[in-house]
XYZ file of C-alpha atoms in Angstrom:
363
model
C -5.192 -9.260 17.806
C -7.213 -6.055 18.035
C -9.133 -7.213 21.168
C -7.172 -4.968 23.480
C -6.993 -1.887 21.314
C -10.644 -1.830 20.333
C -10.234 -1.619 16.786
C -12.203 -4.688 15.783
C -14.447 -2.661 13.622
C -11.684 -1.888 11.073
C -10.361 -5.354 11.257
C -13.772 -7.068 10.862
C -14.376 -4.970 7.684
C -11.045 -6.072 6.323
C -11.653 -9.714 6.819
C -15.157 -9.719 5.424
C -13.648 -8.278 2.086
C -10.656 -10.729 2.347
C -12.992 -13.912 2.376
C -13.165 -13.664 -1.426
C -9.462 -14.251 -1.637
C -8.829 -16.467 1.421
C -8.930 -19.827 -0.392
C -7.286 -23.018 0.681
C -5.019 -22.812 -2.486
C -3.556 -19.444 -1.251
C -1.015 -21.056 1.042
C 0.888 -22.404 -1.920
C 0.250 -19.704 -4.506
C 3.789 -18.261 -4.207
C 5.119 -21.697 -4.830
C 2.893 -22.093 -7.800
C 3.607 -18.748 -9.261
C 6.090 -20.018 -11.695
C 3.767 -22.916 -12.638
C 0.644 -20.926 -13.659
C -2.631 -22.736 -14.061
C -3.374 -20.987 -17.207
C -0.391 -19.774 -19.273
C -2.478 -17.490 -21.567
C 0.629 -15.537 -22.767
C 1.281 -18.438 -25.191
C -2.042 -17.963 -26.883
C -1.643 -16.342 -30.401
C -2.602 -12.765 -31.048
C -6.022 -12.510 -32.767
C -5.950 -9.630 -35.276
C -9.743 -9.844 -35.419
C -10.056 -8.628 -31.841
C -9.269 -5.308 -30.238
C -6.548 -5.053 -27.685
C -7.459 -4.082 -24.237
C -4.529 -3.025 -21.990
C -4.887 -2.814 -18.257
C -2.209 -1.084 -16.228
C -1.834 -2.404 -12.701
C -2.715 -5.429 -10.613
C -4.568 -3.706 -7.805
C -8.187 -3.583 -6.700
C -9.556 -1.927 -9.835
C -7.868 -3.884 -12.606
C -8.253 -7.155 -10.682
C -12.035 -6.670 -10.319
C -12.329 -5.857 -14.006
C -10.367 -9.123 -14.942
C -12.625 -11.224 -12.798
C -15.687 -9.907 -14.457
C -14.453 -9.264 -17.990
C -15.237 -11.761 -20.789
C -11.652 -11.926 -22.001
C -12.656 -13.896 -25.138
C -13.871 -10.645 -26.795
C -10.434 -8.908 -26.583
C -6.744 -9.463 -26.689
C -6.236 -8.779 -23.010
C -2.833 -7.484 -21.818
C -2.050 -6.749 -18.187
C 0.996 -4.566 -17.500
C 2.348 -4.082 -13.933
C 5.700 -4.287 -12.113
C 3.943 -6.571 -9.626
C 2.785 -9.886 -10.867
C 0.372 -10.489 -7.923
C -2.648 -8.946 -6.192
C -1.923 -7.583 -2.789
C -4.569 -7.321 -0.079
C -3.319 -4.055 1.442
C -5.761 -3.740 4.417
C -3.786 -6.521 6.113
C -0.387 -5.116 5.552
C -0.207 -3.704 9.150
C -0.640 -7.227 10.413
C 2.362 -8.434 8.368
C 4.668 -5.983 10.034
C 4.363 -7.789 13.357
C 3.788 -11.327 12.185
C 0.024 -11.667 12.860
C -0.475 -12.489 9.147
C 2.057 -14.116 6.875
C 2.967 -12.210 3.733
C 2.066 -15.009 1.395
C -1.477 -15.059 2.832
C -2.270 -11.625 1.313
C -0.659 -12.117 -2.106
C -2.089 -14.098 -5.048
C -0.453 -14.252 -8.510
C -2.507 -12.354 -11.107
C -2.210 -15.322 -13.444
C -3.710 -17.609 -10.815
C -6.799 -15.268 -10.392
C -7.299 -15.141 -14.118
C -6.395 -18.650 -14.891
C -8.679 -20.388 -12.498
C -11.564 -18.768 -14.217
C -10.536 -20.122 -17.585
C -9.819 -16.796 -19.038
C -7.278 -15.545 -21.561
C -4.637 -12.918 -20.631
C -1.081 -11.981 -21.445
C 0.835 -10.519 -18.516
C 3.803 -8.191 -18.850
C 6.012 -7.553 -15.891
C 6.942 -4.012 -16.490
C 6.133 -0.346 -15.641
C 4.402 1.912 -18.027
C 6.496 4.988 -18.350
C 5.263 6.947 -21.366
C 2.184 7.147 -23.767
C 1.656 8.293 -27.301
C -2.045 9.121 -27.139
C -2.331 9.906 -30.803
C -0.565 6.608 -31.956
C -2.172 4.608 -29.134
C 1.289 3.207 -28.071
C 2.777 2.654 -24.602
C 6.349 2.631 -23.569
C 7.034 -0.091 -20.945
C 10.281 -0.340 -18.805
C 10.952 -4.014 -17.806
C 11.023 -4.629 -14.026
C 14.032 -7.034 -14.205
C 15.926 -4.956 -16.617
C 15.322 -1.236 -16.281
C 17.573 -0.471 -19.241
C 15.233 -2.393 -21.590
C 12.144 -0.852 -23.026
C 9.207 -2.267 -24.919
C 6.494 -0.785 -26.970
C 2.986 -2.097 -27.290
C -0.151 -0.945 -29.033
C -3.663 -0.672 -27.538
C -7.285 -0.095 -28.772
C -8.640 0.497 -25.343
C -6.587 1.385 -22.174
C -7.493 1.154 -18.491
C -5.264 2.942 -16.107
C -5.359 1.367 -12.602
C -1.725 2.128 -11.421
C -2.982 3.159 -7.988
C -1.165 5.473 -5.687
C 2.179 5.636 -3.718
C 3.111 7.263 -0.434
C 3.024 10.993 -0.088
C 5.773 12.805 1.768
C 4.392 16.284 1.159
C 7.984 17.334 0.509
C 8.981 16.816 4.097
C 12.828 16.730 4.314
C 14.276 13.358 5.518
C 11.227 11.213 4.998
C 12.459 9.312 2.013
C 15.749 8.685 3.678
C 14.825 7.700 7.275
C 11.054 6.610 7.364
C 9.465 3.318 6.718
C 6.382 3.250 4.495
C 3.377 0.780 4.489
C 2.177 0.400 0.830
C 3.913 -2.714 -0.501
C 4.840 -6.147 0.859
C 8.509 -5.205 1.076
C 7.566 -2.285 3.342
C 6.114 -4.712 5.838
C 9.411 -6.646 5.949
C 11.426 -3.507 6.339
C 9.355 -2.404 9.342
C 9.727 -5.818 11.013
C 13.594 -5.796 10.467
C 13.752 -2.218 11.814
C 11.789 -3.107 14.962
C 13.904 -6.318 15.474
C 17.146 -4.357 15.204
C 16.051 -1.645 17.502
C 15.083 -4.137 20.180
C 18.420 -6.017 19.798
C 20.365 -2.874 20.033
C 18.639 -1.801 23.145
C 19.168 -5.125 24.893
C 22.804 -4.460 25.497
C 23.651 -3.557 29.044
C 25.915 -0.668 28.308
C 23.214 1.232 26.520
C 22.389 4.478 28.243
C 18.661 4.925 29.380
C 18.110 7.893 26.966
C 19.427 5.842 24.054
C 17.407 2.783 25.052
C 14.264 4.854 25.127
C 14.970 6.347 21.876
C 15.471 2.982 20.242
C 12.360 1.682 21.794
C 10.141 4.602 20.653
C 7.954 3.819 17.655
C 6.496 6.847 15.867
C 3.608 6.550 13.520
C 2.869 9.626 11.331
C -0.713 9.678 9.983
C -3.979 9.104 11.751
C -5.806 7.389 8.928
C -6.803 3.691 8.915
C -3.320 2.453 8.100
C -1.645 4.489 10.822
C -4.276 3.588 13.428
C -4.257 0.057 12.691
C -0.490 -0.285 12.686
C -0.323 1.402 15.977
C -2.917 -1.057 17.347
C -0.920 -3.971 16.008
C 2.294 -2.646 17.515
C 0.615 -2.379 20.924
C -0.580 -5.913 20.806
C 2.878 -7.172 19.750
C 4.248 -5.474 22.752
C 1.633 -6.719 25.319
C 1.217 -10.263 23.885
C 4.555 -11.223 22.672
C 7.477 -9.031 23.595
C 6.283 -8.943 27.191
C 7.103 -12.630 27.278
C 10.244 -12.606 25.069
C 12.042 -9.469 26.362
C 10.124 -8.478 29.601
C 12.866 -6.135 30.815
C 12.504 -4.032 27.655
C 8.803 -4.308 26.773
C 7.818 -1.910 29.542
C 10.084 0.792 27.916
C 8.496 0.555 24.497
C 6.600 3.619 23.618
C 4.244 4.114 20.710
C 3.218 7.628 19.469
C 0.941 8.433 16.737
C 1.223 11.940 15.152
C -1.681 13.529 13.276
C -1.795 16.973 11.699
C -5.603 17.266 11.890
C -7.586 17.680 15.072
C -8.527 13.950 15.276
C -7.695 10.530 13.819
C -9.887 8.754 11.171
C -11.333 12.020 9.851
C -13.525 10.121 7.253
C -14.943 7.669 9.653
C -17.964 7.902 11.994
C -17.309 10.171 14.918
C -18.321 7.371 17.421
C -15.445 5.193 16.043
C -13.129 8.214 16.336
C -14.042 8.739 20.051
C -13.763 5.059 20.700
C -10.389 4.871 19.048
C -9.135 7.813 21.080
C -10.494 6.290 24.239
C -8.667 2.936 23.635
C -5.424 4.626 22.686
C -5.461 6.421 26.004
C -6.423 3.276 27.839
C -3.639 1.322 26.324
C -0.938 3.965 26.663
C -0.604 4.769 22.979
C 0.343 8.569 22.892
C -1.869 10.523 20.497
C -0.555 13.914 19.282
C -3.091 15.745 17.136
C -2.678 19.073 15.680
C 0.940 18.211 15.138
C 2.877 18.697 11.944
C 6.205 17.082 10.894
C 8.583 19.592 9.597
C 11.627 17.249 9.126
C 12.894 13.797 9.864
C 16.424 13.139 10.928
C 18.205 9.776 11.422
C 17.472 9.894 15.221
C 14.726 12.587 15.776
C 11.981 14.372 13.923
C 11.058 17.960 14.151
C 7.399 18.629 14.856
C 5.195 21.539 15.901
C 2.021 21.239 18.035
C -0.326 24.284 17.945
C 2.861 26.357 16.895
C 5.263 25.076 19.503
C 8.137 23.280 17.918
C 10.028 20.304 19.436
C 12.289 17.376 18.667
C 10.970 13.867 19.163
C 13.584 11.081 19.420
C 12.677 7.744 17.747
C 13.955 4.299 16.920
C 11.434 3.385 14.192
C 9.232 5.825 12.278
C 6.350 4.671 10.007
C 5.066 7.216 7.553
C 1.353 6.642 6.763
C 0.299 10.247 6.223
C -1.371 9.795 2.882
C -0.945 8.764 -0.758
C -0.579 10.394 -4.155
C -0.993 9.301 -7.743
C 1.839 7.434 -9.300
C 4.088 9.032 -11.965
C 2.217 7.518 -15.012
C -1.007 9.396 -14.039
C 1.017 12.651 -14.266
C 2.675 11.650 -17.452
C -0.736 11.088 -19.036
C -2.046 14.294 -17.565
C 0.864 16.033 -19.363
C -0.444 14.937 -22.821
C -3.692 16.870 -22.413
C -2.708 19.704 -20.000
C -5.648 21.910 -21.058
C -8.112 19.426 -19.685
C -6.207 17.575 -17.101
C -5.636 20.512 -14.677
C -5.664 18.719 -11.303
C -2.184 18.039 -9.794
C -3.701 15.261 -7.641
C -4.411 12.847 -10.431
C -6.494 11.986 -13.497
C -9.805 13.674 -13.961
C -12.538 11.288 -15.133
C -16.272 11.523 -15.881
C -19.132 9.527 -14.554
C -18.178 6.641 -16.809
C -14.493 6.602 -15.671
C -13.307 7.955 -19.000
C -10.184 10.135 -18.794
C -11.239 13.610 -19.916
C -9.423 14.838 -23.026
C -8.615 11.441 -24.235
C -10.277 8.749 -26.472
C -10.633 5.062 -25.374
C -8.785 5.584 -22.116
C -10.350 4.884 -18.737
C -9.016 5.174 -15.240
C -10.054 4.160 -11.734
C -8.757 3.972 -8.208
C -6.198 6.162 -6.387
C -4.645 7.555 -9.504
C -7.959 9.560 -10.175
C -9.556 12.493 -8.576
């Protein structure tokens, strides 16, 4: 779908990585989630083995599980999400290019098909007693219920969440693109905006507002979503709602001088060229000061203005999840970075014993 936006480089990289997970069995993994191939949670606890607890079911912990000899430990995985999510393809789910189930795989399926042992707990780790090596868990399906478990070794891979940078109104009015539910929310928001704009008594100014999609953040997620949105308009909506498709406008807002700051400059220039060619407005050096229910307040090179919108997607960056800061608070003299956990060259959390961390929760 990126043929017209010129972003095949990003997409090709994502698909090369995804081949590891794109198995024929994936189409039915959600149906099989309740009938796991290997119910290791029923295996007895072995007092002769040390307990290894892994927090999270993202890239880091899933890679560890795939390569770990689980017969040497009592392996416990704790996460509020009982599946692995292939996040690079989330932008495709927002417009229907990729089905949600195609980028989700139950963690028990990943471990079980390799004949490994694991106990999974669907909960969020909310506190830790470093001295006693004890974790406090809040159950996902019953937030009022708490569980305590012991560990000998702990791997923190809780990942990151969206970062609003304290911008007023973002939490209340913006859509994010971090979890599978976010993709569904964006799809519903787009559909509702188009249906509202289709009524004949809607004023032109209100129609243009409803059909204006604003993307905040010029990283890979924001750029890829803008490209997917453009292709949805030109390839699908032009056929379904031709009278409205020509009024749909896409704007990408980036605070830095250019998009994709961590990528090769040739790709940056190519992306900017294709955005201009395909009519995607790019506003660099533009900061968002606040987000209202119908407009957002921005400043470009010091000049402030209001931008009407119908759908806003916030992809301006991530921050470590709360548990990383909870662990930081246990050793404040060593963990001095507000961005996440400080680790050494061996992924050990500095200031602690038998605790490792990896991924977006670290610095």
